[in-house]
PDB file of C-alpha atoms in Angstrom:
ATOM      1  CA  UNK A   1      73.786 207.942   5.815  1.00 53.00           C
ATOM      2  CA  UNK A   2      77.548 208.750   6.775  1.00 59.00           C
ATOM      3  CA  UNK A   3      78.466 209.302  10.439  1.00 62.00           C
ATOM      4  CA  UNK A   4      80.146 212.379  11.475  1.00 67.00           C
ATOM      5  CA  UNK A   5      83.700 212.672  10.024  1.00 65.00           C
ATOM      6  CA  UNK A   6      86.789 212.672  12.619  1.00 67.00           C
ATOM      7  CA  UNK A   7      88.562 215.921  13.237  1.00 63.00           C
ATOM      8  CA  UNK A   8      92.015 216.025  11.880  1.00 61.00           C
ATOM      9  CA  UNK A   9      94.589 216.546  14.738  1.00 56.00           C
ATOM     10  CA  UNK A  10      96.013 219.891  14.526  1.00 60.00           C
ATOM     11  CA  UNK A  11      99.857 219.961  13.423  1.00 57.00           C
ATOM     12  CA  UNK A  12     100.985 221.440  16.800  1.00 63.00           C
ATOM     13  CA  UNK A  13      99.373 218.071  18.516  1.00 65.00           C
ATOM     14  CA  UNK A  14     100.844 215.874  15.908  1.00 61.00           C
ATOM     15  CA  UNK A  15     103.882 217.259  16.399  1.00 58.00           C
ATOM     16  CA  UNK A  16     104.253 217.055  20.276  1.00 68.00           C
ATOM     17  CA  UNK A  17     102.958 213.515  19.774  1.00 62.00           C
ATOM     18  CA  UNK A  18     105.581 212.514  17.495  1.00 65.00           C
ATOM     19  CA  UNK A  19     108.416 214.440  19.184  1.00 64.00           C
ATOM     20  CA  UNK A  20     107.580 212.001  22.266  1.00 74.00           C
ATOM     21  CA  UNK A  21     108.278 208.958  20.698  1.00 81.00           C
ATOM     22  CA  UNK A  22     110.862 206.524  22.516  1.00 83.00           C
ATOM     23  CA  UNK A  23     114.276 206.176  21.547  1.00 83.00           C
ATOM     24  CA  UNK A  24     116.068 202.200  21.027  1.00 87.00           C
ATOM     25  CA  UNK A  25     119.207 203.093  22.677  1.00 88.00           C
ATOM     26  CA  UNK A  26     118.820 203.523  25.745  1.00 90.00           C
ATOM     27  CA  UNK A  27     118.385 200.245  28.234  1.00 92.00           C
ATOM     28  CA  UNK A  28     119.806 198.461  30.514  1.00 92.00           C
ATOM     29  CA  UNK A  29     120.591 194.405  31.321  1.00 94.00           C
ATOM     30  CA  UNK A  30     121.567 192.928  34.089  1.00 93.00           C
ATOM     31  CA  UNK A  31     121.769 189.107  35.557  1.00 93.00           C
ATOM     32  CA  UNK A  32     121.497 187.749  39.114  1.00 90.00           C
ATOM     33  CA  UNK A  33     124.192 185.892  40.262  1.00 87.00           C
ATOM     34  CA  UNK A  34     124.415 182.000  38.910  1.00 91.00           C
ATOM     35  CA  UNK A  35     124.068 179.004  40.566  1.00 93.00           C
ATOM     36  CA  UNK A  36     127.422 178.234  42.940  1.00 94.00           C
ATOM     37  CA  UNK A  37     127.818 175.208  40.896  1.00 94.00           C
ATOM     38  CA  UNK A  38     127.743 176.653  37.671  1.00 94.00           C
ATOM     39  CA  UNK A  39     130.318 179.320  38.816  1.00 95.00           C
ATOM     40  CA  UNK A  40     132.427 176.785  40.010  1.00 94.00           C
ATOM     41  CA  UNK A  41     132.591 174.911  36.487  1.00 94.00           C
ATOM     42  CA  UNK A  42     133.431 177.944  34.571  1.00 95.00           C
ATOM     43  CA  UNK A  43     136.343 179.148  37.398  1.00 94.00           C
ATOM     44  CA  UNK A  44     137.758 175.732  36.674  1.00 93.00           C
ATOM     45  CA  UNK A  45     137.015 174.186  33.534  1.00 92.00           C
ATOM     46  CA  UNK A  46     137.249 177.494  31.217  1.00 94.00           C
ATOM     47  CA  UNK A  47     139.214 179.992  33.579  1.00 94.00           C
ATOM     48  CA  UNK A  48     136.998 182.775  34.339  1.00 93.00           C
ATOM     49  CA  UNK A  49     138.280 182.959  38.571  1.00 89.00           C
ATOM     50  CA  UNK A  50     135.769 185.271  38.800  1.00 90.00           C
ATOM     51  CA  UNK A  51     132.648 184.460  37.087  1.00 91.00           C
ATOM     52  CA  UNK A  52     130.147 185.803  39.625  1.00 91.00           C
ATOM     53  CA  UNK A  53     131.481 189.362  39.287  1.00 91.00           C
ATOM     54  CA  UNK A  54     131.633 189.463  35.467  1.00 92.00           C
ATOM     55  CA  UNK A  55     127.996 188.084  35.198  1.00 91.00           C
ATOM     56  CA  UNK A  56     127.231 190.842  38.044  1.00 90.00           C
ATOM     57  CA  UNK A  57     128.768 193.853  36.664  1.00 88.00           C
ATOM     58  CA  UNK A  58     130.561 193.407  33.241  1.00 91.00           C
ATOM     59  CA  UNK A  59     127.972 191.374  31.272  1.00 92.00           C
ATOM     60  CA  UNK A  60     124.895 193.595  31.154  1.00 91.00           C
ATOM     61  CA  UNK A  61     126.975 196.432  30.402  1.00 91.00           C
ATOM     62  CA  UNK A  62     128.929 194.525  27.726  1.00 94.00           C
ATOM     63  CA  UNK A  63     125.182 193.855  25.997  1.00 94.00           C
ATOM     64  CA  UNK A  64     124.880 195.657  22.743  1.00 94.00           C
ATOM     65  CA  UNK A  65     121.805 194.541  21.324  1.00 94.00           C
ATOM     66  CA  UNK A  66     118.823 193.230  23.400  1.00 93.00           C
ATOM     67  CA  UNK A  67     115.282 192.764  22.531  1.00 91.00           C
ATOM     68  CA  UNK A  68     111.718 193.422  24.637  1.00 91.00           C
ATOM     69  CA  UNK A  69     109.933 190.612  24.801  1.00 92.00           C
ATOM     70  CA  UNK A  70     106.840 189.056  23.405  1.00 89.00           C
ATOM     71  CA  UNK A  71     104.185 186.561  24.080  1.00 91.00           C
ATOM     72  CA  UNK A  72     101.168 184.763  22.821  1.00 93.00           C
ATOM     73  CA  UNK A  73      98.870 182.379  23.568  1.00 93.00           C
ATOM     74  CA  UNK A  74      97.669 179.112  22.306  1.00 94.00           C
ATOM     75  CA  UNK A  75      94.424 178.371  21.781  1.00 94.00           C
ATOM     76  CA  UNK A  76      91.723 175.695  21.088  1.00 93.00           C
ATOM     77  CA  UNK A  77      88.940 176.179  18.521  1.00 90.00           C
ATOM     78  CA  UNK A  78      85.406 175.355  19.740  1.00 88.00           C
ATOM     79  CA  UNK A  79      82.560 175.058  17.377  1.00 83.00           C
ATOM     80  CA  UNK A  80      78.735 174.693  17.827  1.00 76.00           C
ATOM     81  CA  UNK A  81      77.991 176.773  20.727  1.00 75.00           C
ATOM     82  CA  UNK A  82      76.609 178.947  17.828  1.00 77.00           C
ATOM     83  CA  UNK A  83      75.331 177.918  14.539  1.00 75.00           C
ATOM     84  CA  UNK A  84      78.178 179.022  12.028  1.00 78.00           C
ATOM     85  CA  UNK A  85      80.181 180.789  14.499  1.00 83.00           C
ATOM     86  CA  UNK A  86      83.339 178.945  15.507  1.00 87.00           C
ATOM     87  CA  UNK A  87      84.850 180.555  18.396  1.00 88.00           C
ATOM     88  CA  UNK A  88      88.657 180.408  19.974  1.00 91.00           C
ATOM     89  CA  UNK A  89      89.633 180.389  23.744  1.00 92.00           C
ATOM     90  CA  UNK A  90      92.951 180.609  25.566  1.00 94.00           C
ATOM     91  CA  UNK A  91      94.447 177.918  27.416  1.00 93.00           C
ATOM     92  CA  UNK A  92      98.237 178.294  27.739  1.00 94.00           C
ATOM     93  CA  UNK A  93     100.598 181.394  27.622  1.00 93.00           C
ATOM     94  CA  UNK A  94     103.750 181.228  25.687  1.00 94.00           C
ATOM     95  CA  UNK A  95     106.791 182.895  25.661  1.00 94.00           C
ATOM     96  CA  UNK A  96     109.269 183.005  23.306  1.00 93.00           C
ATOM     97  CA  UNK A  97     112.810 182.704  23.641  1.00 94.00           C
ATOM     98  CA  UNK A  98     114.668 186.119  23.865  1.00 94.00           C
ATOM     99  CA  UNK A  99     117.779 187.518  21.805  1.00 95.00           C
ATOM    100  CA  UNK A 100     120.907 189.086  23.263  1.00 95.00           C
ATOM    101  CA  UNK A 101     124.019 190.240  21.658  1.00 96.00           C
ATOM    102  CA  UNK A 102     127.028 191.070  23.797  1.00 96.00           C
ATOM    103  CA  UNK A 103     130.694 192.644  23.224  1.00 95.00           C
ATOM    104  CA  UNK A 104     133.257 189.787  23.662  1.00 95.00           C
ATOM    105  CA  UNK A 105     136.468 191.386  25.483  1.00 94.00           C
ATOM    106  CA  UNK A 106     139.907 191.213  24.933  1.00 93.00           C
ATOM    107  CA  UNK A 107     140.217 187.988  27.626  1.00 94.00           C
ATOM    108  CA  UNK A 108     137.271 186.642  26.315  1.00 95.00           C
ATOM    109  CA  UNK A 109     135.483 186.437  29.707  1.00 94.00           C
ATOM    110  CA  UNK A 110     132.385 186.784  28.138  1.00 93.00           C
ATOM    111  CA  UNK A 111     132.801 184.061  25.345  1.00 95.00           C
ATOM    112  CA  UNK A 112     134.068 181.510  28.235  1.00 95.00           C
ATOM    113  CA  UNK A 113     131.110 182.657  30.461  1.00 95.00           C
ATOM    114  CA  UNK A 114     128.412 182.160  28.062  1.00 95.00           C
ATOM    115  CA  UNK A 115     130.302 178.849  26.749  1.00 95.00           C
ATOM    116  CA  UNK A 116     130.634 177.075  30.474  1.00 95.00           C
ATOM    117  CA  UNK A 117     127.071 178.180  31.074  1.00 96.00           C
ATOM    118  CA  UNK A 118     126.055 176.011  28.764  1.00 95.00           C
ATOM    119  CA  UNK A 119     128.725 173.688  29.022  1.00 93.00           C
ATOM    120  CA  UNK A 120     127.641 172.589  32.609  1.00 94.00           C
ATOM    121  CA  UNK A 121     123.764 172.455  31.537  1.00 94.00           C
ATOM    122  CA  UNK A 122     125.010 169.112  29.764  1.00 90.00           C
ATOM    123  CA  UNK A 123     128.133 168.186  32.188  1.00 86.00           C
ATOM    124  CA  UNK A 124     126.357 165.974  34.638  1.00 77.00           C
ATOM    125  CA  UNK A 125     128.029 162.470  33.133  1.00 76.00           C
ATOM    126  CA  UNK A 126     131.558 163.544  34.408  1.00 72.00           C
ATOM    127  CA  UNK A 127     133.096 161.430  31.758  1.00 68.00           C
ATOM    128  CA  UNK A 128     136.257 162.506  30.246  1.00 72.00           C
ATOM    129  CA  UNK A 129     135.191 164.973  26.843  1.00 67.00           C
ATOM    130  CA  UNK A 130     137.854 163.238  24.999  1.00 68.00           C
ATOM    131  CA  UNK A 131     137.120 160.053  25.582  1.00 72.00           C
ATOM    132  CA  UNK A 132     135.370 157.453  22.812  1.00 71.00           C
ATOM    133  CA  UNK A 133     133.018 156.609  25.262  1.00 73.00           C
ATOM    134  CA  UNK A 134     131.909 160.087  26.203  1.00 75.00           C
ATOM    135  CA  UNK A 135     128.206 160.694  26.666  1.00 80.00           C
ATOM    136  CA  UNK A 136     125.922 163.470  28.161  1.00 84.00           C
ATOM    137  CA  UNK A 137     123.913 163.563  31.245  1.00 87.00           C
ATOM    138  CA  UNK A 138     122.171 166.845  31.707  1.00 90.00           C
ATOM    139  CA  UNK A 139     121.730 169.009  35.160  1.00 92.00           C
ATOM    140  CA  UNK A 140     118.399 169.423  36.887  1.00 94.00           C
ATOM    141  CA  UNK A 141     117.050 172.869  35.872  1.00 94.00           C
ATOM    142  CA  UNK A 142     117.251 173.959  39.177  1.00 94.00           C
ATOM    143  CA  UNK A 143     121.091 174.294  38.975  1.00 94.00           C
ATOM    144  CA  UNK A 144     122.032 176.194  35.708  1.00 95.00           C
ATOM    145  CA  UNK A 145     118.489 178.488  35.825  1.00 96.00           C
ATOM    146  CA  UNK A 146     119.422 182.250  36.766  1.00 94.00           C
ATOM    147  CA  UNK A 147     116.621 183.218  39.140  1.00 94.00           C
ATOM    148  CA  UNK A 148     116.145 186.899  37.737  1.00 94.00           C
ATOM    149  CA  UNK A 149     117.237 188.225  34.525  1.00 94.00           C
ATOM    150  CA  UNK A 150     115.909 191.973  33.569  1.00 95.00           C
ATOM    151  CA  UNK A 151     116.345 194.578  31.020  1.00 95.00           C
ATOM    152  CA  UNK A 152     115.061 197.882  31.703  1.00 94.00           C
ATOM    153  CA  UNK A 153     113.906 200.770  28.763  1.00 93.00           C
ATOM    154  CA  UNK A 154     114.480 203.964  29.428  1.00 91.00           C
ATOM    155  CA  UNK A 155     115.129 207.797  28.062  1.00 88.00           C
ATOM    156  CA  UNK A 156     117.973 209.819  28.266  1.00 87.00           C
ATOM    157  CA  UNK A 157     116.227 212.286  30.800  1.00 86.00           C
ATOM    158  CA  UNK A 158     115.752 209.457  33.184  1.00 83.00           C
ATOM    159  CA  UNK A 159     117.576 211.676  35.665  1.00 84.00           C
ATOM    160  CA  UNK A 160     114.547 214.298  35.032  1.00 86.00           C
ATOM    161  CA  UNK A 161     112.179 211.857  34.714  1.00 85.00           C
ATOM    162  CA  UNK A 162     112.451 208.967  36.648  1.00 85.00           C
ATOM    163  CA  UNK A 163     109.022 206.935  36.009  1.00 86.00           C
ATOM    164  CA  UNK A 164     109.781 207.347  32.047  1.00 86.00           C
ATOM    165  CA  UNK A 165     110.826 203.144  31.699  1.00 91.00           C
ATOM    166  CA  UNK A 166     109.198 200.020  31.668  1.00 93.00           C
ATOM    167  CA  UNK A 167     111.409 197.111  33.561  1.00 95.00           C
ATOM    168  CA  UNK A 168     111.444 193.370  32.727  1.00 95.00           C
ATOM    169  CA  UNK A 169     111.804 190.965  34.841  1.00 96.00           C
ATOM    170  CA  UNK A 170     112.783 187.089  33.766  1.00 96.00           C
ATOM    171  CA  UNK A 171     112.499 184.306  35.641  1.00 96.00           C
ATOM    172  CA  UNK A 172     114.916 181.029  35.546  1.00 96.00           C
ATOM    173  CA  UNK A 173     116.645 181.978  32.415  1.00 96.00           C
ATOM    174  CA  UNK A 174     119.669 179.706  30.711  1.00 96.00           C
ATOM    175  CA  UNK A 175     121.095 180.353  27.665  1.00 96.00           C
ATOM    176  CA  UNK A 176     119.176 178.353  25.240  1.00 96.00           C
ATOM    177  CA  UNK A 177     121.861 178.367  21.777  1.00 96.00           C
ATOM    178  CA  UNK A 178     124.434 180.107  20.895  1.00 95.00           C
ATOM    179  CA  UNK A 179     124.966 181.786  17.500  1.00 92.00           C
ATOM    180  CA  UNK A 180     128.342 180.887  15.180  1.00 92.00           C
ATOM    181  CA  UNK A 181     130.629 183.853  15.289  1.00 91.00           C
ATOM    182  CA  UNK A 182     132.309 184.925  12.109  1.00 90.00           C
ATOM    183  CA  UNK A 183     135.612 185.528  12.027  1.00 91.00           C
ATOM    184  CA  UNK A 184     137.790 186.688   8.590  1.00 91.00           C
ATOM    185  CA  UNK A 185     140.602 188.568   7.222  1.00 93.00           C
ATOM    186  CA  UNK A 186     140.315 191.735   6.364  1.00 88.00           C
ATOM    187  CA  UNK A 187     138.989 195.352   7.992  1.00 90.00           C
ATOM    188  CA  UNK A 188     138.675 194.862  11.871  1.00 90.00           C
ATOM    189  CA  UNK A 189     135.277 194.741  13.580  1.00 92.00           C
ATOM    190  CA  UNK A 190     133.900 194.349  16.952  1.00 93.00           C
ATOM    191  CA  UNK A 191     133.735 190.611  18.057  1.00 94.00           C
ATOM    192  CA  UNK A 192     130.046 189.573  18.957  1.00 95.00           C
ATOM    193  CA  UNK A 193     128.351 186.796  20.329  1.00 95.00           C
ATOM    194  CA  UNK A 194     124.606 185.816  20.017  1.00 96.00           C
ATOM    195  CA  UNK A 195     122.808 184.484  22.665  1.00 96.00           C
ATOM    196  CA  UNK A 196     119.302 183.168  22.796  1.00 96.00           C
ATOM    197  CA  UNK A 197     117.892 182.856  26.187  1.00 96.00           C
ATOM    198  CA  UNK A 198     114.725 180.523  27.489  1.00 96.00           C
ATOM    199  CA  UNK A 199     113.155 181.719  30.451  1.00 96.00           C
ATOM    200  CA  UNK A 200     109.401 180.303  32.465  1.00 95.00           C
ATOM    201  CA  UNK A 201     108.111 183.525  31.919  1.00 95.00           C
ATOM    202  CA  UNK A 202     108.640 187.201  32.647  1.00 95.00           C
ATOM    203  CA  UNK A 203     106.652 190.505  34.935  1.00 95.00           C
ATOM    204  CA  UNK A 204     105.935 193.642  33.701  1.00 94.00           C
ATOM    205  CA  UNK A 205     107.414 196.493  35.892  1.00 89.00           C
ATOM    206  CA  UNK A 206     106.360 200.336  35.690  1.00 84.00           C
TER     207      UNK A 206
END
């Protein structure tokens, strides 16, 4: 014998439901300041005299695409407990890397930040680049993580309604790879630049 049937939500519900639904364009990134280190390898080796400014105040706001992020877990498969029943159970969290695109200005500040960033994550042989002998010794995490990366959703009435947002907040993030950028003849675009960043994990803030 059927159940009881669901009511149907009434059109003026459905339509204040849908009418609330969140908007992709609004946001906001933003970076703490870098490791002194780091800062000091992209003043000198790529000419950015102030890095720790950009990264600041320019950066987040030069972000044009960014992503929320996601996670999983991993998980072991255990079977007998019950006859015919195999059963999974967490073990580890995972988080996956995260996907930025950014605005490169006219100086290319961005490009050279984003490029010496990564640049000193594998600069710790201080052998000559152009050397035949050149080789790679990579930097202890410690030096090229950013303590706190976040990126904050909001609504354009934030003003009216401040607790409309959700806030992330990363922790020891470093650009992970960095996308090719086209370049042709022909109609002008906007340059870009892809960045993937790895981070240990993130906090949800509301």
């Amino acid at each position: 014998m059927a159940g009881p049937q669901p009511k149907a939500i009434p059109m003026r519900n459905a339509q204040e439901l849908f009418g609330k639904i969140a908007l992709t364009n609004h946001y906001e990134v933003s970076f703490s300041t870098l490791n002194q280190s780091v800062l000091n390898h992209i003043k000198t080796k790529f000419n950015v005299p102030d890095a720790a400014n950009f990264i600041c105040r320019k950066t987040g706001v030069l972000c044009s695409e960014a992503s929320l992020p996601t996670t999983s877990y991993a998980t072991a498969e255990v079977k007998g407990d019950f006859m015919g029943i195999p059963q999974e159970f967490a073990h580890t969290r995972l988080y996956t890397d995260i996907d930025f695109t950014f605005y490169v200005d006219r100086d290319y500040n961005n490009l050279k930040v984003f490029e010496g960033w990564m640049d000193y994550i594998s600069s710790g042989s201080k052998a000559t680049k152009t050397s035949s002998n050149y080789h790679r010794r990579f930097q202890y995490p410690e030096t090229y993580k950013c303590d706190t990366m976040h990126i904050t959703k909001f609504e354009k009435d934030i003003e009216k309604n401040p607790d409309r947002k959700i806030s992330y907040q990363f922790f020891n993030t470093f650009p992970k790879s960095m996308t090719s950028i086209p370049v042709s003849y022909g109609a002008a675009d906007l340059l870009k630049v892809n960045v993937s960043f790895n981070y240990d994990r993130y906090v949800v803030k509301v």
